[in-house]
């Protein structure tokens, strides 16, 4: 399960890895990490609904597009918020279209091993459902690579993609 520590620390670590290559301000990376846990403030209302949807990304994306002075801040804020949503999609799901739909979008992808240690298998399950779903390894198999680890891999790939685009633009290609 994603915890407050994971939602702040994982994207913070990824941003620090790429900070030098993307000329990111280290203070912003640290200060803005609060946005990694911000969506969980909806636990007061309806957890994984109120702040766990695409609308939460609207303001930082619009700021990134229209306010040049704050591009780095809005870009990092968007990354922190997006990372939270991605980690939760891989860990039970989120109501991505709330308030228009209460359906939970989930994606479980795990490498599991049976308890008798004879079989290693890649399992996945995805779709929309009415409630947060359990991970596959919670049901009679031993997880080797968790679904949340696949979510972390997605975050790393997104950041690598941003880095590639940044380099292409910087080099004028």
PDB file of C-alpha atoms in Angstrom:
ATOM      1  CA  UNK A   1       0.000   0.000   0.000  1.00  0.00           C
ATOM      2  CA  UNK A   2       1.192   3.509  -0.793  1.00  0.00           C
ATOM      3  CA  UNK A   3       2.004   5.466   2.313  1.00  0.00           C
ATOM      4  CA  UNK A   4       2.640   9.135   2.972  1.00  0.00           C
ATOM      5  CA  UNK A   5       6.374   8.426   2.968  1.00  0.00           C
ATOM      6  CA  UNK A   6       6.198   6.727  -0.438  1.00  0.00           C
ATOM      7  CA  UNK A   7       4.122   9.486  -2.007  1.00  0.00           C
ATOM      8  CA  UNK A   8       6.601  12.157  -0.971  1.00  0.00           C
ATOM      9  CA  UNK A   9       9.914  10.267  -1.020  1.00  0.00           C
ATOM     10  CA  UNK A  10       9.657   8.366  -4.315  1.00  0.00           C
ATOM     11  CA  UNK A  11       8.957  11.371  -6.586  1.00  0.00           C
ATOM     12  CA  UNK A  12      11.384  13.511  -4.536  1.00  0.00           C
ATOM     13  CA  UNK A  13      14.127  10.913  -5.101  1.00  0.00           C
ATOM     14  CA  UNK A  14      13.365  10.714  -8.812  1.00  0.00           C
ATOM     15  CA  UNK A  15      13.479  14.502  -9.142  1.00  0.00           C
ATOM     16  CA  UNK A  16      16.808  14.644  -7.291  1.00  0.00           C
ATOM     17  CA  UNK A  17      18.211  12.024  -9.677  1.00  0.00           C
ATOM     18  CA  UNK A  18      17.336  14.242 -12.660  1.00  0.00           C
ATOM     19  CA  UNK A  19      17.845  17.627 -10.944  1.00  0.00           C
ATOM     20  CA  UNK A  20      21.297  18.341 -12.364  1.00  0.00           C
ATOM     21  CA  UNK A  21      20.400  17.261 -15.870  1.00  0.00           C
ATOM     22  CA  UNK A  22      17.192  19.344 -15.923  1.00  0.00           C
ATOM     23  CA  UNK A  23      18.546  22.346 -13.959  1.00  0.00           C
ATOM     24  CA  UNK A  24      15.965  21.890 -11.202  1.00  0.00           C
ATOM     25  CA  UNK A  25      16.143  23.952  -8.029  1.00  0.00           C
ATOM     26  CA  UNK A  26      16.873  21.625  -5.089  1.00  0.00           C
ATOM     27  CA  UNK A  27      14.885  23.807  -2.675  1.00  0.00           C
ATOM     28  CA  UNK A  28      11.793  23.573  -4.878  1.00  0.00           C
ATOM     29  CA  UNK A  29      12.168  19.805  -5.082  1.00  0.00           C
ATOM     30  CA  UNK A  30      12.179  19.587  -1.291  1.00  0.00           C
ATOM     31  CA  UNK A  31       9.514  22.212  -0.550  1.00  0.00           C
ATOM     32  CA  UNK A  32       7.081  21.025  -3.211  1.00  0.00           C
ATOM     33  CA  UNK A  33       7.219  17.403  -2.030  1.00  0.00           C
ATOM     34  CA  UNK A  34       4.159  18.229   0.110  1.00  0.00           C
ATOM     35  CA  UNK A  35       2.168  17.963  -3.131  1.00  0.00           C
ATOM     36  CA  UNK A  36       3.099  14.285  -3.234  1.00  0.00           C
ATOM     37  CA  UNK A  37       0.839  13.694  -0.247  1.00  0.00           C
ATOM     38  CA  UNK A  38      -1.751  16.402  -0.960  1.00  0.00           C
ATOM     39  CA  UNK A  39      -4.291  14.083  -2.655  1.00  0.00           C
ATOM     40  CA  UNK A  40      -4.559  12.029   0.555  1.00  0.00           C
ATOM     41  CA  UNK A  41      -6.153  15.001   2.306  1.00  0.00           C
ATOM     42  CA  UNK A  42      -9.384  13.723   0.778  1.00  0.00           C
ATOM     43  CA  UNK A  43      -9.409  11.049   3.506  1.00  0.00           C
ATOM     44  CA  UNK A  44     -11.436  13.643   5.423  1.00  0.00           C
ATOM     45  CA  UNK A  45     -14.188  13.405   2.782  1.00  0.00           C
ATOM     46  CA  UNK A  46     -14.163  10.376   0.502  1.00  0.00           C
ATOM     47  CA  UNK A  47     -10.707   8.878   0.132  1.00  0.00           C
ATOM     48  CA  UNK A  48      -9.494   8.240  -3.435  1.00  0.00           C
ATOM     49  CA  UNK A  49     -12.347  10.318  -4.832  1.00  0.00           C
ATOM     50  CA  UNK A  50     -12.290  14.036  -4.011  1.00  0.00           C
ATOM     51  CA  UNK A  51      -8.587  14.799  -4.686  1.00  0.00           C
ATOM     52  CA  UNK A  52      -7.681  11.588  -6.537  1.00  0.00           C
ATOM     53  CA  UNK A  53      -8.767  12.559 -10.052  1.00  0.00           C
ATOM     54  CA  UNK A  54      -7.516  14.304 -13.142  1.00  0.00           C
ATOM     55  CA  UNK A  55      -9.029  17.672 -12.192  1.00  0.00           C
ATOM     56  CA  UNK A  56      -6.381  18.084  -9.481  1.00  0.00           C
ATOM     57  CA  UNK A  57      -3.794  18.467 -12.250  1.00  0.00           C
ATOM     58  CA  UNK A  58      -5.614  21.308 -14.031  1.00  0.00           C
ATOM     59  CA  UNK A  59      -4.230  24.287 -12.094  1.00  0.00           C
ATOM     60  CA  UNK A  60      -0.512  23.356 -12.183  1.00  0.00           C
ATOM     61  CA  UNK A  61      -0.752  22.392 -15.860  1.00  0.00           C
ATOM     62  CA  UNK A  62      -2.451  25.684 -16.747  1.00  0.00           C
ATOM     63  CA  UNK A  63       0.164  27.581 -14.713  1.00  0.00           C
ATOM     64  CA  UNK A  64       2.915  25.720 -16.587  1.00  0.00           C
ATOM     65  CA  UNK A  65       1.401  26.689 -19.930  1.00  0.00           C
ATOM     66  CA  UNK A  66       0.539  30.317 -19.241  1.00  0.00           C
ATOM     67  CA  UNK A  67       2.937  31.606 -16.547  1.00  0.00           C
ATOM     68  CA  UNK A  68       6.506  31.297 -17.784  1.00  0.00           C
ATOM     69  CA  UNK A  69       8.092  32.505 -14.521  1.00  0.00           C
ATOM     70  CA  UNK A  70       6.627  29.584 -12.589  1.00  0.00           C
ATOM     71  CA  UNK A  71       7.272  26.760 -15.065  1.00  0.00           C
ATOM     72  CA  UNK A  72       9.669  24.891 -12.814  1.00  0.00           C
ATOM     73  CA  UNK A  73       7.362  25.141  -9.789  1.00  0.00           C
ATOM     74  CA  UNK A  74       4.224  24.176 -11.693  1.00  0.00           C
ATOM     75  CA  UNK A  75       6.062  21.389 -13.513  1.00  0.00           C
ATOM     76  CA  UNK A  76       7.300  19.889 -10.249  1.00  0.00           C
ATOM     77  CA  UNK A  77       3.880  20.330  -8.627  1.00  0.00           C
ATOM     78  CA  UNK A  78       2.286  18.521 -11.556  1.00  0.00           C
ATOM     79  CA  UNK A  79       4.879  15.752 -11.266  1.00  0.00           C
ATOM     80  CA  UNK A  80       4.250  15.287  -7.529  1.00  0.00           C
ATOM     81  CA  UNK A  81       0.472  15.207  -7.955  1.00  0.00           C
ATOM     82  CA  UNK A  82       0.696  12.900 -10.980  1.00  0.00           C
ATOM     83  CA  UNK A  83       3.070  10.569  -9.185  1.00  0.00           C
ATOM     84  CA  UNK A  84       0.582  10.197  -6.358  1.00  0.00           C
ATOM     85  CA  UNK A  85      -2.188   9.310  -8.779  1.00  0.00           C
ATOM     86  CA  UNK A  86       0.003   6.849 -10.711  1.00  0.00           C
ATOM     87  CA  UNK A  87       1.176   5.092  -7.543  1.00  0.00           C
ATOM     88  CA  UNK A  88      -2.423   4.771  -6.344  1.00  0.00           C
ATOM     89  CA  UNK A  89      -3.654   3.470  -9.717  1.00  0.00           C
ATOM     90  CA  UNK A  90      -1.116   0.665  -9.338  1.00  0.00           C
ATOM     91  CA  UNK A  91      -2.149   0.178  -5.720  1.00  0.00           C
ATOM     92  CA  UNK A  92      -5.905  -0.265  -5.516  1.00  0.00           C
ATOM     93  CA  UNK A  93      -7.076   2.396  -7.939  1.00  0.00           C
ATOM     94  CA  UNK A  94      -8.495   5.910  -7.987  1.00  0.00           C
ATOM     95  CA  UNK A  95     -11.724   7.568  -9.095  1.00  0.00           C
ATOM     96  CA  UNK A  96     -10.033   9.261 -12.045  1.00  0.00           C
ATOM     97  CA  UNK A  97     -13.269  10.749 -13.476  1.00  0.00           C
ATOM     98  CA  UNK A  98     -14.851  11.836 -10.182  1.00  0.00           C
ATOM     99  CA  UNK A  99     -17.320  13.653  -9.755  1.00  0.00           C
ATOM    100  CA  UNK A 100     -18.711  12.481 -13.104  1.00  0.00           C
ATOM    101  CA  UNK A 101     -18.199   8.817 -12.214  1.00  0.00           C
ATOM    102  CA  UNK A 102     -17.400   6.979  -9.003  1.00  0.00           C
ATOM    103  CA  UNK A 103     -15.809   4.094 -10.890  1.00  0.00           C
ATOM    104  CA  UNK A 104     -12.315   3.224  -9.687  1.00  0.00           C
ATOM    105  CA  UNK A 105      -9.597   2.879 -12.346  1.00  0.00           C
ATOM    106  CA  UNK A 106      -7.010   0.307 -11.287  1.00  0.00           C
ATOM    107  CA  UNK A 107      -4.045  -1.467 -12.770  1.00  0.00           C
ATOM    108  CA  UNK A 108      -2.391  -4.346 -10.933  1.00  0.00           C
ATOM    109  CA  UNK A 109       0.781  -5.715 -12.451  1.00  0.00           C
ATOM    110  CA  UNK A 110       2.876  -8.103 -10.404  1.00  0.00           C
ATOM    111  CA  UNK A 111       5.474 -10.766 -10.742  1.00  0.00           C
ATOM    112  CA  UNK A 112       4.454 -13.490  -8.303  1.00  0.00           C
ATOM    113  CA  UNK A 113       5.694 -16.842  -7.144  1.00  0.00           C
ATOM    114  CA  UNK A 114       3.567 -19.658  -5.773  1.00  0.00           C
ATOM    115  CA  UNK A 115       4.186 -20.652  -2.170  1.00  0.00           C
ATOM    116  CA  UNK A 116       5.715 -23.961  -3.262  1.00  0.00           C
ATOM    117  CA  UNK A 117       8.364 -21.860  -5.113  1.00  0.00           C
ATOM    118  CA  UNK A 118       7.904 -23.755  -8.386  1.00  0.00           C
ATOM    119  CA  UNK A 119       6.323 -21.099 -10.579  1.00  0.00           C
ATOM    120  CA  UNK A 120       7.080 -17.441 -11.279  1.00  0.00           C
ATOM    121  CA  UNK A 121       4.404 -15.639 -13.267  1.00  0.00           C
ATOM    122  CA  UNK A 122       3.606 -12.149 -14.495  1.00  0.00           C
ATOM    123  CA  UNK A 123       0.020 -11.336 -13.548  1.00  0.00           C
ATOM    124  CA  UNK A 124      -1.978  -8.273 -14.408  1.00  0.00           C
ATOM    125  CA  UNK A 125      -5.486  -7.068 -13.904  1.00  0.00           C
ATOM    126  CA  UNK A 126      -6.928  -3.712 -14.916  1.00  0.00           C
ATOM    127  CA  UNK A 127     -10.169  -1.903 -15.485  1.00  0.00           C
ATOM    128  CA  UNK A 128     -12.881   0.027 -13.693  1.00  0.00           C
ATOM    129  CA  UNK A 129     -14.623  -1.258 -10.596  1.00  0.00           C
ATOM    130  CA  UNK A 130     -16.907  -0.030  -7.815  1.00  0.00           C
ATOM    131  CA  UNK A 131     -14.331  -0.222  -5.011  1.00  0.00           C
ATOM    132  CA  UNK A 132     -10.588  -0.132  -4.356  1.00  0.00           C
ATOM    133  CA  UNK A 133      -9.143  -3.532  -5.290  1.00  0.00           C
ATOM    134  CA  UNK A 134      -6.615  -5.722  -3.555  1.00  0.00           C
ATOM    135  CA  UNK A 135      -3.321  -6.479  -5.170  1.00  0.00           C
ATOM    136  CA  UNK A 136      -2.926  -9.893  -6.730  1.00  0.00           C
ATOM    137  CA  UNK A 137      -0.250 -11.041  -4.271  1.00  0.00           C
ATOM    138  CA  UNK A 138      -2.689 -10.604  -1.381  1.00  0.00           C
ATOM    139  CA  UNK A 139      -4.485 -13.680  -2.743  1.00  0.00           C
ATOM    140  CA  UNK A 140      -2.542 -16.921  -2.182  1.00  0.00           C
ATOM    141  CA  UNK A 141       0.755 -16.172  -3.923  1.00  0.00           C
ATOM    142  CA  UNK A 142       4.017 -14.570  -2.908  1.00  0.00           C
ATOM    143  CA  UNK A 143       4.767 -11.240  -4.586  1.00  0.00           C
ATOM    144  CA  UNK A 144       8.230 -10.952  -6.091  1.00  0.00           C
ATOM    145  CA  UNK A 145       7.718  -7.545  -7.750  1.00  0.00           C
ATOM    146  CA  UNK A 146       4.753  -5.576  -6.433  1.00  0.00           C
ATOM    147  CA  UNK A 147       2.306  -3.573  -8.460  1.00  0.00           C
ATOM    148  CA  UNK A 148       3.518  -0.423  -6.730  1.00  0.00           C
ATOM    149  CA  UNK A 149       7.042  -1.179  -8.000  1.00  0.00           C
ATOM    150  CA  UNK A 150       5.643  -1.163 -11.516  1.00  0.00           C
ATOM    151  CA  UNK A 151       4.128   2.244 -10.704  1.00  0.00           C
ATOM    152  CA  UNK A 152       7.557   3.484  -9.601  1.00  0.00           C
ATOM    153  CA  UNK A 153       8.994   2.204 -12.876  1.00  0.00           C
ATOM    154  CA  UNK A 154       6.354   4.188 -14.763  1.00  0.00           C
ATOM    155  CA  UNK A 155       7.378   7.332 -12.837  1.00  0.00           C
ATOM    156  CA  UNK A 156      11.029   6.767 -13.719  1.00  0.00           C
ATOM    157  CA  UNK A 157      10.141   6.263 -17.377  1.00  0.00           C
ATOM    158  CA  UNK A 158       8.076   9.467 -17.414  1.00  0.00           C
ATOM    159  CA  UNK A 159      10.991  11.410 -15.956  1.00  0.00           C
ATOM    160  CA  UNK A 160      13.410   9.843 -18.456  1.00  0.00           C
ATOM    161  CA  UNK A 161      11.029  10.852 -21.251  1.00  0.00           C
ATOM    162  CA  UNK A 162      10.921  14.430 -19.912  1.00  0.00           C
ATOM    163  CA  UNK A 163      14.716  14.432 -19.805  1.00  0.00           C
ATOM    164  CA  UNK A 164      14.941  13.246 -23.431  1.00  0.00           C
ATOM    165  CA  UNK A 165      12.517  15.946 -24.593  1.00  0.00           C
ATOM    166  CA  UNK A 166      14.411  18.559 -22.573  1.00  0.00           C
ATOM    167  CA  UNK A 167      17.698  17.537 -24.199  1.00  0.00           C
ATOM    168  CA  UNK A 168      16.207  17.547 -27.690  1.00  0.00           C
ATOM    169  CA  UNK A 169      14.861  21.068 -27.190  1.00  0.00           C
ATOM    170  CA  UNK A 170      18.092  22.257 -25.583  1.00  0.00           C
ATOM    171  CA  UNK A 171      20.148  20.929 -28.489  1.00  0.00           C
ATOM    172  CA  UNK A 172      17.719  22.399 -31.019  1.00  0.00           C
ATOM    173  CA  UNK A 173      16.514  19.128 -32.552  1.00  0.00           C
TER     174      UNK A 173
END
